[in-house]
mmCIF file of C-alpha atoms in Angstrom:
data_model
loop_
_atom_site.group_PDB
_atom_site.id
_atom_site.type_symbol
_atom_site.label_atom_id
_atom_site.label_comp_id
_atom_site.label_asym_id
_atom_site.label_seq_id
_atom_site.Cartn_x
_atom_site.Cartn_y
_atom_site.Cartn_z
ATOM 1 C CA UNK A 1 0.005 0.038 -0.395
ATOM 2 C CA UNK A 2 1.260 3.285 -0.357
ATOM 3 C CA UNK A 3 -0.542 6.842 0.399
ATOM 4 C CA UNK A 4 0.828 10.133 -1.407
ATOM 5 C CA UNK A 5 0.736 13.218 0.936
ATOM 6 C CA UNK A 6 1.260 16.735 -0.190
ATOM 7 C CA UNK A 7 2.554 19.075 2.236
ATOM 8 C CA UNK A 8 1.862 22.509 1.385
ATOM 9 C CA UNK A 9 4.168 25.539 1.665
ATOM 10 C CA UNK A 10 3.004 27.191 4.688
ATOM 11 C CA UNK A 11 2.681 31.012 4.446
ATOM 12 C CA UNK A 12 2.432 33.511 6.398
ATOM 13 C CA UNK A 13 5.448 32.845 9.081
ATOM 14 C CA UNK A 14 7.551 35.778 11.312
ATOM 15 C CA UNK A 15 10.992 34.515 9.745
ATOM 16 C CA UNK A 16 11.187 33.990 5.616
ATOM 17 C CA UNK A 17 13.478 31.279 6.979
ATOM 18 C CA UNK A 18 12.331 28.346 6.018
ATOM 19 C CA UNK A 19 11.180 25.981 8.496
ATOM 20 C CA UNK A 20 11.320 22.662 9.189
ATOM 21 C CA UNK A 21 8.814 19.789 7.443
ATOM 22 C CA UNK A 22 6.333 18.072 9.732
ATOM 23 C CA UNK A 23 6.487 14.148 10.235
ATOM 24 C CA UNK A 24 4.223 12.569 7.307
ATOM 25 C CA UNK A 25 2.334 9.498 8.795
ATOM 26 C CA UNK A 26 3.665 6.234 6.283
ATOM 27 C CA UNK A 27 7.122 7.326 6.410
ATOM 28 C CA UNK A 28 10.078 5.400 8.495
ATOM 29 C CA UNK A 29 11.368 7.244 11.796
ATOM 30 C CA UNK A 30 13.216 10.319 10.508
ATOM 31 C CA UNK A 31 12.179 10.795 7.376
ATOM 32 C CA UNK A 32 11.065 14.281 6.321
ATOM 33 C CA UNK A 33 9.152 15.007 3.348
ATOM 34 C CA UNK A 34 10.325 19.109 1.885
ATOM 35 C CA UNK A 35 7.877 22.074 1.924
ATOM 36 C CA UNK A 36 5.656 22.130 -1.559
ATOM 37 C CA UNK A 37 6.684 19.100 -3.203
ATOM 38 C CA UNK A 38 4.488 16.082 -3.791
ATOM 39 C CA UNK A 39 6.347 12.933 -1.052
ATOM 40 C CA UNK A 40 4.989 9.040 -2.047
ATOM 41 C CA UNK A 41 4.732 7.398 1.610
ATOM 42 C CA UNK A 42 6.479 4.136 1.772
ATOM 43 C CA UNK A 43 4.367 2.013 4.636
ATOM 44 C CA UNK A 44 6.515 -0.079 7.015
ATOM 45 C CA UNK A 45 5.931 -3.066 7.059
ATOM 46 C CA UNK A 46 4.358 -4.765 9.870
ATOM 47 C CA UNK A 47 5.068 -8.189 11.035
ATOM 48 C CA UNK A 48 2.591 -10.142 11.742
ATOM 49 C CA UNK A 49 1.106 -10.983 15.033
ATOM 50 C CA UNK A 50 0.484 -14.799 16.555
ATOM 51 C CA UNK A 51 -3.454 -14.797 16.205
ATOM 52 C CA UNK A 52 -3.089 -13.545 11.997
ATOM 53 C CA UNK A 53 -0.202 -15.927 11.756
ATOM 54 C CA UNK A 54 -2.533 -18.769 13.036
ATOM 55 C CA UNK A 55 -5.760 -16.934 11.503
ATOM 56 C CA UNK A 56 -3.857 -17.917 7.980
ATOM 57 C CA UNK A 57 -2.684 -21.073 8.998
ATOM 58 C CA UNK A 58 -6.801 -22.296 9.820
ATOM 59 C CA UNK A 59 -7.974 -20.342 6.248
ATOM 60 C CA UNK A 60 -10.503 -22.992 5.278
ATOM 61 C CA UNK A 61 -9.279 -26.003 2.344
ATOM 62 C CA UNK A 62 -11.271 -25.809 -0.596
ATOM 63 C CA UNK A 63 -11.455 -29.481 -3.336
ATOM 64 C CA UNK A 64 -12.013 -29.527 -6.874
ATOM 65 C CA UNK A 65 -14.806 -31.738 -7.572
ATOM 66 C CA UNK A 66 -11.645 -34.301 -8.278
ATOM 67 C CA UNK A 67 -9.764 -33.895 -4.794
ATOM 68 C CA UNK A 68 -13.795 -34.942 -3.020
ATOM 69 C CA UNK A 69 -13.934 -37.989 -5.951
ATOM 70 C CA UNK A 70 -10.550 -39.184 -3.842
ATOM 71 C CA UNK A 71 -11.589 -38.061 -1.163
ATOM 72 C CA UNK A 72 -14.066 -40.241 -0.695
ATOM 73 C CA UNK A 73 -14.418 -42.273 -3.797
ATOM 74 C CA UNK A 74 -11.386 -43.677 -3.276
ATOM 75 C CA UNK A 75 -11.582 -45.180 0.664
ATOM 76 C CA UNK A 76 -15.101 -46.463 -0.531
ATOM 77 C CA UNK A 77 -13.857 -48.854 -3.267
ATOM 78 C CA UNK A 78 -11.393 -50.148 -1.198
ATOM 79 C CA UNK A 79 -14.054 -51.215 1.657
ATOM 80 C CA UNK A 80 -16.450 -52.141 -1.072
ATOM 81 C CA UNK A 81 -13.609 -54.485 -2.447
ATOM 82 C CA UNK A 82 -12.838 -55.948 1.074
ATOM 83 C CA UNK A 83 -16.324 -56.353 1.368
ATOM 84 C CA UNK A 84 -16.260 -57.881 -1.881
ATOM 85 C CA UNK A 85 -13.527 -60.254 -0.210
ATOM 86 C CA UNK A 86 -14.592 -60.820 2.760
ATOM 87 C CA UNK A 87 -18.224 -62.900 1.470
ATOM 88 C CA UNK A 88 -15.785 -64.975 -1.373
ATOM 89 C CA UNK A 89 -14.121 -66.833 1.502
ATOM 90 C CA UNK A 90 -17.213 -66.895 4.492
ATOM 91 C CA UNK A 91 -19.615 -68.110 1.558
ATOM 92 C CA UNK A 92 -16.973 -70.705 -0.583
ATOM 93 C CA UNK A 93 -17.211 -74.203 0.635
ATOM 94 C CA UNK A 94 -13.858 -74.357 2.124
ATOM 95 C CA UNK A 95 -15.021 -78.572 2.471
ATOM 96 C CA UNK A 96 -13.146 -80.568 0.037
ATOM 97 C CA UNK A 97 -15.213 -84.144 -0.368
ATOM 98 C CA UNK A 98 -13.128 -87.844 -1.467
ATOM 99 C CA UNK A 99 -14.696 -90.928 -1.999
ATOM 100 C CA UNK A 100 -12.863 -94.225 -1.719
ATOM 101 C CA UNK A 101 -14.848 -95.359 -4.730
ATOM 102 C CA UNK A 102 -12.684 -96.357 -8.021
ATOM 103 C CA UNK A 103 -13.637 -93.691 -10.384
ATOM 104 C CA UNK A 104 -13.526 -95.041 -14.286
ATOM 105 C CA UNK A 105 -11.422 -92.989 -16.348
ATOM 106 C CA UNK A 106 -10.686 -91.711 -19.936
ATOM 107 C CA UNK A 107 -8.829 -94.969 -20.874
ATOM 108 C CA UNK A 108 -9.801 -97.268 -18.015
ATOM 109 C CA UNK A 109 -12.024 -100.726 -17.420
ATOM 110 C CA UNK A 110 -13.358 -102.437 -14.139
ATOM 111 C CA UNK A 111 -12.483 -105.904 -14.161
ATOM 112 C CA UNK A 112 -13.816 -108.124 -11.388
ATOM 113 C CA UNK A 113 -11.007 -110.527 -10.507
ATOM 114 C CA UNK A 114 -11.916 -114.440 -10.740
ATOM 115 C CA UNK A 115 -11.344 -117.498 -9.107
ATOM 116 C CA UNK A 116 -7.535 -117.650 -9.073
ATOM 117 C CA UNK A 117 -6.822 -115.985 -11.145
ATOM 118 C CA UNK A 118 -3.955 -113.594 -10.900
ATOM 119 C CA UNK A 119 -2.742 -109.872 -11.498
ATOM 120 C CA UNK A 120 -0.090 -110.955 -14.465
ATOM 121 C CA UNK A 121 -2.884 -112.660 -16.216
ATOM 122 C CA UNK A 122 -5.348 -109.523 -15.510
ATOM 123 C CA UNK A 123 -2.392 -107.472 -17.005
ATOM 124 C CA UNK A 124 -1.771 -110.115 -19.938
ATOM 125 C CA UNK A 125 -5.204 -110.244 -20.701
ATOM 126 C CA UNK A 126 -5.443 -106.386 -20.897
ATOM 127 C CA UNK A 127 -3.044 -105.651 -23.197
ATOM 128 C CA UNK A 128 -0.901 -107.997 -24.906
ATOM 129 C CA UNK A 129 0.968 -106.272 -27.010
ATOM 130 C CA UNK A 130 2.820 -103.604 -24.085
ATOM 131 C CA UNK A 131 4.841 -104.289 -21.676
ATOM 132 C CA UNK A 132 2.735 -107.002 -18.652
ATOM 133 C CA UNK A 133 5.283 -104.971 -15.902
ATOM 134 C CA UNK A 134 4.587 -101.742 -16.738
ATOM 135 C CA UNK A 135 0.708 -102.882 -17.336
ATOM 136 C CA UNK A 136 0.736 -104.573 -13.851
ATOM 137 C CA UNK A 137 2.591 -101.580 -11.970
ATOM 138 C CA UNK A 138 -0.450 -99.245 -14.025
ATOM 139 C CA UNK A 139 -3.402 -101.535 -12.453
ATOM 140 C CA UNK A 140 -1.028 -101.293 -8.496
ATOM 141 C CA UNK A 141 -0.754 -97.784 -8.720
ATOM 142 C CA UNK A 142 -4.557 -97.016 -10.483
ATOM 143 C CA UNK A 143 -5.490 -98.606 -8.254
ATOM 144 C CA UNK A 144 -3.364 -98.027 -5.140
ATOM 145 C CA UNK A 145 -2.613 -101.130 -4.368
ATOM 146 C CA UNK A 146 -0.253 -101.775 -1.335
ATOM 147 C CA UNK A 147 0.591 -105.606 -2.873
ATOM 148 C CA UNK A 148 0.067 -107.438 -5.527
ATOM 149 C CA UNK A 149 -1.981 -110.054 -3.977
ATOM 150 C CA UNK A 150 -5.613 -110.049 -5.377
ATOM 151 C CA UNK A 151 -8.952 -111.062 -4.004
ATOM 152 C CA UNK A 152 -11.912 -112.988 -5.542
ATOM 153 C CA UNK A 153 -14.660 -111.026 -6.136
ATOM 154 C CA UNK A 154 -12.534 -107.286 -6.332
ATOM 155 C CA UNK A 155 -13.157 -104.640 -8.910
ATOM 156 C CA UNK A 156 -9.357 -103.543 -10.489
ATOM 157 C CA UNK A 157 -9.474 -100.580 -12.648
ATOM 158 C CA UNK A 158 -7.617 -101.481 -15.565
ATOM 159 C CA UNK A 159 -5.318 -98.966 -18.446
ATOM 160 C CA UNK A 160 -8.094 -99.630 -21.250
ATOM 161 C CA UNK A 161 -5.672 -100.483 -24.633
#
């Protein structure tokens, strides 16, 4: 801010000697203006008071539309995703069911062991073109047998030709 002051020349003084110009407001202390001249006053910078400084820091925050969307939308999206994950975890079945029944997969047949049959004979009858030892090991693996002994009436999965 600046102010312009005009100091008129004093007339009618008893002496014609120049008088001292009065101090002008807004000028630094000790600065005097010459009589009859237009002087631009230089304002003195004042330090802000503590109250003004605190008020400047507490100025209200104005959010733009983008800021409001980010400030509100982002937590809403994170909360929605967390709820969705929680629902999937709680609702999805956590149990696995296993069956001990033999399942006939692709390329297998179910054969019932007859009286006097051995695993070797069953493997030879199942696939006579392949090596019988490999077919026997396939039958043991398919049926999860601990030994190569079989009983009459037992059902075995054998590899199909």
